[in-house]
Each structure stands twice: as C-alpha cells, then as structure tokens.
Short mmCIF file of C-alpha atoms in Angstrom, two decimals:
data_model
loop_
_atom_site.label_atom_id
_atom_site.label_comp_id
_atom_site.label_asym_id
_atom_site.label_seq_id
_atom_site.Cartn_x
_atom_site.Cartn_y
_atom_site.Cartn_z
CA ASN A 1 53.76 17.47 30.18
CA ALA A 2 50.91 18.47 32.47
CA GLY A 3 48.30 16.39 30.61
CA VAL A 4 44.86 17.70 31.59
CA THR A 5 44.66 20.54 34.09
CA GLN A 6 41.57 21.98 35.75
CA THR A 7 41.16 25.19 37.73
CA PRO A 8 40.07 25.95 40.33
CA LYS A 9 40.32 22.82 42.51
CA PHE A 10 37.56 24.05 44.84
CA GLN A 11 34.90 26.73 44.50
CA VAL A 12 31.96 27.91 46.60
CA LEU A 13 29.27 29.97 44.92
CA LYS A 14 26.03 31.53 46.00
CA THR A 15 22.84 30.80 44.11
CA GLY A 16 22.61 32.99 41.03
CA GLN A 17 26.32 33.68 40.70
CA SER A 18 28.16 32.86 37.51
CA MET A 19 31.57 31.31 37.03
CA THR A 20 33.77 29.51 34.54
CA LEU A 21 35.51 26.21 35.19
CA GLN A 22 38.73 25.98 33.21
CA CYS A 23 40.11 22.93 31.43
CA ALA A 24 43.38 22.93 29.53
CA GLN A 25 45.36 20.15 27.85
CA ASP A 26 48.82 19.86 26.33
CA MET A 27 48.18 16.48 24.71
CA ASN A 28 46.92 17.96 21.43
CA HIS A 29 43.87 15.67 21.56
CA GLU A 30 40.89 16.70 19.47
CA TYR A 31 38.09 15.47 21.67
CA MET A 32 37.29 17.20 24.98
CA SER A 33 34.35 16.71 27.30
CA TRP A 34 32.91 17.72 30.64
CA TYR A 35 31.38 15.29 33.13
CA ARG A 36 29.83 15.81 36.52
CA GLN A 37 30.12 13.23 39.28
CA ASP A 38 27.43 12.86 41.91
CA PRO A 39 27.18 10.19 44.64
CA GLY A 40 25.33 7.10 43.47
CA MET A 41 25.04 8.39 39.90
CA GLY A 42 28.46 7.82 38.44
CA LEU A 43 29.68 10.39 35.92
CA ARG A 44 27.33 12.06 33.48
CA LEU A 45 28.31 13.85 30.29
CA ILE A 46 27.46 17.56 30.20
CA HIS A 47 28.96 18.85 26.92
CA TYR A 48 31.63 17.71 24.53
CA SER A 49 33.67 18.99 21.62
CA VAL A 50 35.22 17.08 18.71
CA GLY A 51 37.48 19.98 17.78
CA ALA A 52 37.91 23.74 17.85
CA GLY A 53 34.68 25.50 16.98
CA ILE A 54 32.50 22.39 17.39
CA THR A 55 30.51 21.59 20.53
CA ASP A 56 27.48 19.46 21.33
CA GLN A 57 25.29 18.51 24.26
CA GLY A 58 25.61 15.44 26.44
CA GLU A 59 23.16 13.87 28.90
CA VAL A 60 22.78 16.81 31.30
CA PRO A 61 23.50 20.09 29.46
CA ASN A 62 20.91 22.37 31.09
CA GLY A 63 22.42 25.26 33.03
CA TYR A 64 25.83 24.93 31.39
CA ASN A 65 27.46 26.64 28.44
CA VAL A 66 30.64 25.75 26.55
CA SER A 67 32.75 27.05 23.69
CA ARG A 68 35.93 25.76 22.07
CA SER A 69 38.06 28.40 20.39
CA THR A 70 41.37 26.49 20.62
CA THR A 71 42.45 22.86 20.71
CA GLU A 72 43.94 23.37 24.19
CA ASP A 73 41.07 24.91 26.14
CA PHE A 74 37.47 23.93 26.85
CA PRO A 75 35.87 26.15 29.52
CA LEU A 76 32.56 25.29 31.18
CA ARG A 77 30.34 28.22 32.14
CA LEU A 78 27.62 28.32 34.75
CA LEU A 79 25.54 31.39 33.97
CA SER A 80 23.34 31.33 37.10
CA ALA A 81 24.45 28.72 39.61
CA ALA A 82 21.86 26.56 41.39
CA PRO A 83 22.29 24.22 44.40
CA SER A 84 21.55 21.29 42.05
CA GLN A 85 24.85 22.08 40.32
CA THR A 86 26.81 21.20 43.47
CA SER A 87 29.05 18.43 42.19
CA VAL A 88 32.56 17.40 41.21
CA TYR A 89 33.34 18.34 37.62
CA PHE A 90 35.80 16.46 35.44
CA CYS A 91 37.23 17.40 32.10
CA ALA A 92 38.38 14.59 29.81
CA VAL A 93 40.31 14.43 26.55
CA ARG A 94 40.56 11.78 23.87
CA ARG A 95 42.54 11.42 20.70
CA THR A 96 40.42 10.84 17.61
CA GLY A 97 40.53 7.20 16.59
CA TRP A 98 41.56 6.04 20.07
CA ASP A 99 39.23 4.83 22.80
CA GLU A 100 40.96 5.93 25.98
CA GLN A 101 39.82 9.12 27.68
CA PHE A 102 42.18 10.95 30.03
CA PHE A 103 40.55 12.74 32.92
CA GLY A 104 41.70 15.84 34.75
CA PRO A 105 41.91 16.06 38.56
CA GLY A 106 38.48 17.64 38.95
CA THR A 107 36.88 20.77 40.38
CA ARG A 108 34.70 20.46 43.48
CA LEU A 109 31.90 23.02 43.26
CA THR A 110 29.48 23.89 46.06
CA VAL A 111 26.50 26.15 45.40
CA LEU A 112 24.84 27.54 48.52
CA GLN B 1 16.81 5.92 32.76
CA GLN B 2 20.04 4.26 33.80
CA GLN B 3 21.51 2.66 30.69
CA VAL B 4 24.36 1.02 32.60
CA LYS B 5 23.61 -0.52 35.98
CA GLN B 6 26.45 -1.43 38.32
CA SER B 7 26.51 -3.57 41.45
CA PRO B 8 27.35 -3.78 44.25
CA GLN B 9 27.51 -0.21 45.53
CA SER B 10 30.24 -1.16 47.98
CA LEU B 11 32.43 -4.20 48.48
CA ILE B 12 34.76 -5.32 51.25
CA VAL B 13 37.30 -8.02 50.43
CA GLN B 14 40.15 -9.54 52.39
CA LYS B 15 43.68 -9.18 51.09
CA GLY B 16 44.38 -11.96 48.61
CA GLY B 17 40.70 -12.50 47.81
CA ILE B 18 38.83 -12.00 44.56
CA SER B 19 36.82 -8.81 44.00
CA ILE B 20 33.94 -9.05 41.53
CA ILE B 21 31.96 -6.08 40.24
CA ASN B 22 29.09 -6.50 37.80
CA CYS B 23 27.52 -4.27 35.18
CA ALA B 24 24.48 -4.67 32.95
CA TYR B 25 23.62 -2.55 29.94
CA GLU B 26 20.50 -2.02 27.85
CA ASN B 27 21.62 -0.59 24.53
CA THR B 28 22.79 -3.32 22.13
CA ALA B 29 24.53 -0.65 20.04
CA PHE B 30 27.20 -0.23 22.73
CA ASP B 31 30.48 -1.71 21.53
CA TYR B 32 33.13 -0.40 23.90
CA PHE B 33 33.15 -1.29 27.59
CA PRO B 34 35.86 0.25 29.78
CA TRP B 35 36.47 0.05 33.50
CA TYR B 36 37.80 3.11 35.29
CA GLN B 37 39.56 3.25 38.66
CA GLN B 38 39.31 6.34 40.82
CA PHE B 39 41.26 7.15 43.98
CA PRO B 40 39.97 9.79 46.42
CA GLY B 41 40.56 13.31 45.18
CA LYS B 42 41.69 12.14 41.74
CA GLY B 43 40.13 11.83 38.33
CA PRO B 44 39.13 8.41 36.95
CA ALA B 45 41.83 6.48 35.09
CA LEU B 46 41.30 3.74 32.54
CA LEU B 47 42.00 0.32 34.03
CA ILE B 48 41.00 -2.14 31.32
CA ALA B 49 38.53 -2.23 28.44
CA ILE B 50 36.87 -4.77 26.15
CA ARG B 51 34.98 -4.88 22.88
CA PRO B 52 32.15 -7.41 22.34
CA ASP B 53 34.07 -9.57 19.85
CA VAL B 54 35.83 -11.29 22.77
CA SER B 55 34.38 -12.86 25.92
CA GLU B 56 37.31 -12.19 28.22
CA LYS B 57 40.29 -9.88 28.52
CA LYS B 58 43.01 -10.16 31.11
CA GLU B 59 45.66 -7.65 32.13
CA GLY B 60 47.70 -8.73 35.12
CA ARG B 61 45.38 -9.29 38.08
CA PHE B 62 42.45 -7.61 36.31
CA THR B 63 40.04 -9.52 34.06
CA ILE B 64 36.91 -8.42 32.21
CA SER B 65 34.33 -11.10 31.48
CA PHE B 66 31.78 -10.20 28.80
CA ASN B 67 28.44 -11.91 28.10
CA LYS B 68 26.91 -10.37 24.99
CA SER B 69 23.67 -12.39 25.07
CA ALA B 70 23.00 -11.42 28.68
CA LYS B 71 24.18 -7.84 28.10
CA GLN B 72 26.44 -8.08 31.13
CA PHE B 73 30.11 -7.60 31.87
CA SER B 74 32.13 -7.87 35.02
CA LEU B 75 35.48 -6.94 36.49
CA HIS B 76 37.42 -9.54 38.46
CA ILE B 77 40.38 -8.46 40.59
CA MET B 78 42.47 -11.47 41.57
CA ASP B 79 44.70 -11.47 44.65
CA SER B 80 43.17 -8.18 45.78
CA GLN B 81 45.55 -5.81 47.57
CA PRO B 82 44.96 -2.86 49.92
CA GLY B 83 46.32 -0.62 47.16
CA ASP B 84 43.33 -1.68 45.02
CA SER B 85 41.01 0.12 47.43
CA ALA B 86 39.29 2.69 45.22
CA THR B 87 36.04 3.41 43.43
CA TYR B 88 35.48 1.47 40.21
CA PHE B 89 33.21 2.56 37.39
CA CYS B 90 32.07 0.56 34.42
CA ALA B 91 31.06 2.44 31.30
CA ALA B 92 29.85 1.90 27.76
CA SER B 93 29.77 3.77 24.48
CA LYS B 94 28.77 3.34 20.84
CA GLY B 95 31.31 2.96 18.06
CA ASN B 96 31.21 6.39 16.50
CA GLN B 97 30.53 8.07 19.84
CA GLY B 98 33.54 6.75 21.69
CA GLY B 99 33.86 9.90 23.67
CA LYS B 100 30.30 9.81 24.98
CA LEU B 101 30.73 7.40 27.83
CA ILE B 102 27.70 6.22 29.80
CA PHE B 103 28.87 5.34 33.30
CA GLY B 104 27.57 2.96 35.92
CA GLN B 105 26.90 4.19 39.43
CA GLY B 106 30.27 3.12 40.83
CA THR B 107 31.50 0.55 43.36
CA GLU B 108 33.55 1.51 46.38
CA LEU B 109 36.04 -1.30 47.00
CA SER B 110 37.83 -1.71 50.30
CA VAL B 111 40.52 -4.38 50.61
CA LYS B 112 41.28 -5.23 54.23
CA PRO B 113 44.83 -6.29 55.16
#
C-alpha cells in the first residue's frame, strides 16, 4: 500500500501561473485535508473534505480551490500563483472516528 | 492569532539527556493534543497524543504532561538519541473537528552524540 502520495515533489511557478497539486490515498479514509508549512508558523489548514462531494475551508483558504469527486483523490488548485504561496504543501488523511492523521511526503512549491 | 504557542524554537541536547518542549493553548474547547515528529524532507508523523482527562501519557521514551488549568502541555524525551533529531510540532483540535488541527510553530531538536 502506498498510503498517501503527492505529486509533484517539487514545482517552480511564475507569478500568475496556475497549477494543481495532486493528493491520492489508498487507505480508504474519508477525511482528507491540505496544509501548508512555512518556517516559524508550523502547519496551517487550507481546505479539508469529510467525504466525496463535501469540502470546506480551513484557516488560510484564499487563493486555493479544491474539489473531491472520489474518496481517493483530493487535488489542490492554485488559480493564479503568488509569491506568498511559496511553501511546502502536505496532504493528510484521517479515518472517521479515529484521531490520527497520516501525512503525505509533501510538495515544495516556489513561486517567482 | 496563534492559538497554540510552542517553545523553544530550537533545542540542543546531549545524547542521553532529557529534551523538553512546551506548548500553550488558548481555546478551552480543544480536547485532543497530539505531537508530531518530522524528519527533513518527510511529512509529519504522529508520535504521541493525549486527551485532557489524563495528566500524563507515556510511550517508551516519550511522555506528554498535560496541565488543564494552565492550558499547557509538554513533550519529554528521555534518554535522547541522535536519531531523535527532528522537528517536533504540538497541535490541538476540538472534539468534532478532529481533522482540523491547529499546530504550534515547531521545535527543531538536535541531539549531539
């Protein structure tokens, strides 16, 4: 089992470009979320989903878009990248009724 | 507004020593307090967690101490080893929002041989 996979591992964008960060899981967990990690700020929740077709905003949702059409996938879209979105992005999954969240390996994004 | 404050930012400990990392929270509705360990280039992984109905939880060399009245909790790593060198994050969440973790700023631990 791969667990939680994220692609790409690294990405460099120019300001204004768009892209999608991919997150996939084979754990069949209902809950999926996206966090960004910045130095000195820990991890902050961007968006989350409690199941297919259901998404909601976290602490820092501005500039990001999500959708959840299947249990397995939860892509994060940047419609018009800004330098402030330079960060490491982590996807996490959790089984409903359980506390533990399992994090993917991350995507390091640089916006020039 | 930082709902979970973590200190210190960095910590250097000799092999065999005790590493102590502290966190303070503001929201009394929080009822789940995990610690995550992160190695360079990897995602965070759950190390140990506690709920406020107990004051201490121990798993091997790792112990969480919880003080509900002071709204503080801490991670103690006994007999620290070079392999423990990593970044540690405390976090908190509310009961029905278990997936919405609020993280502390992180502590970079270095254990010197």
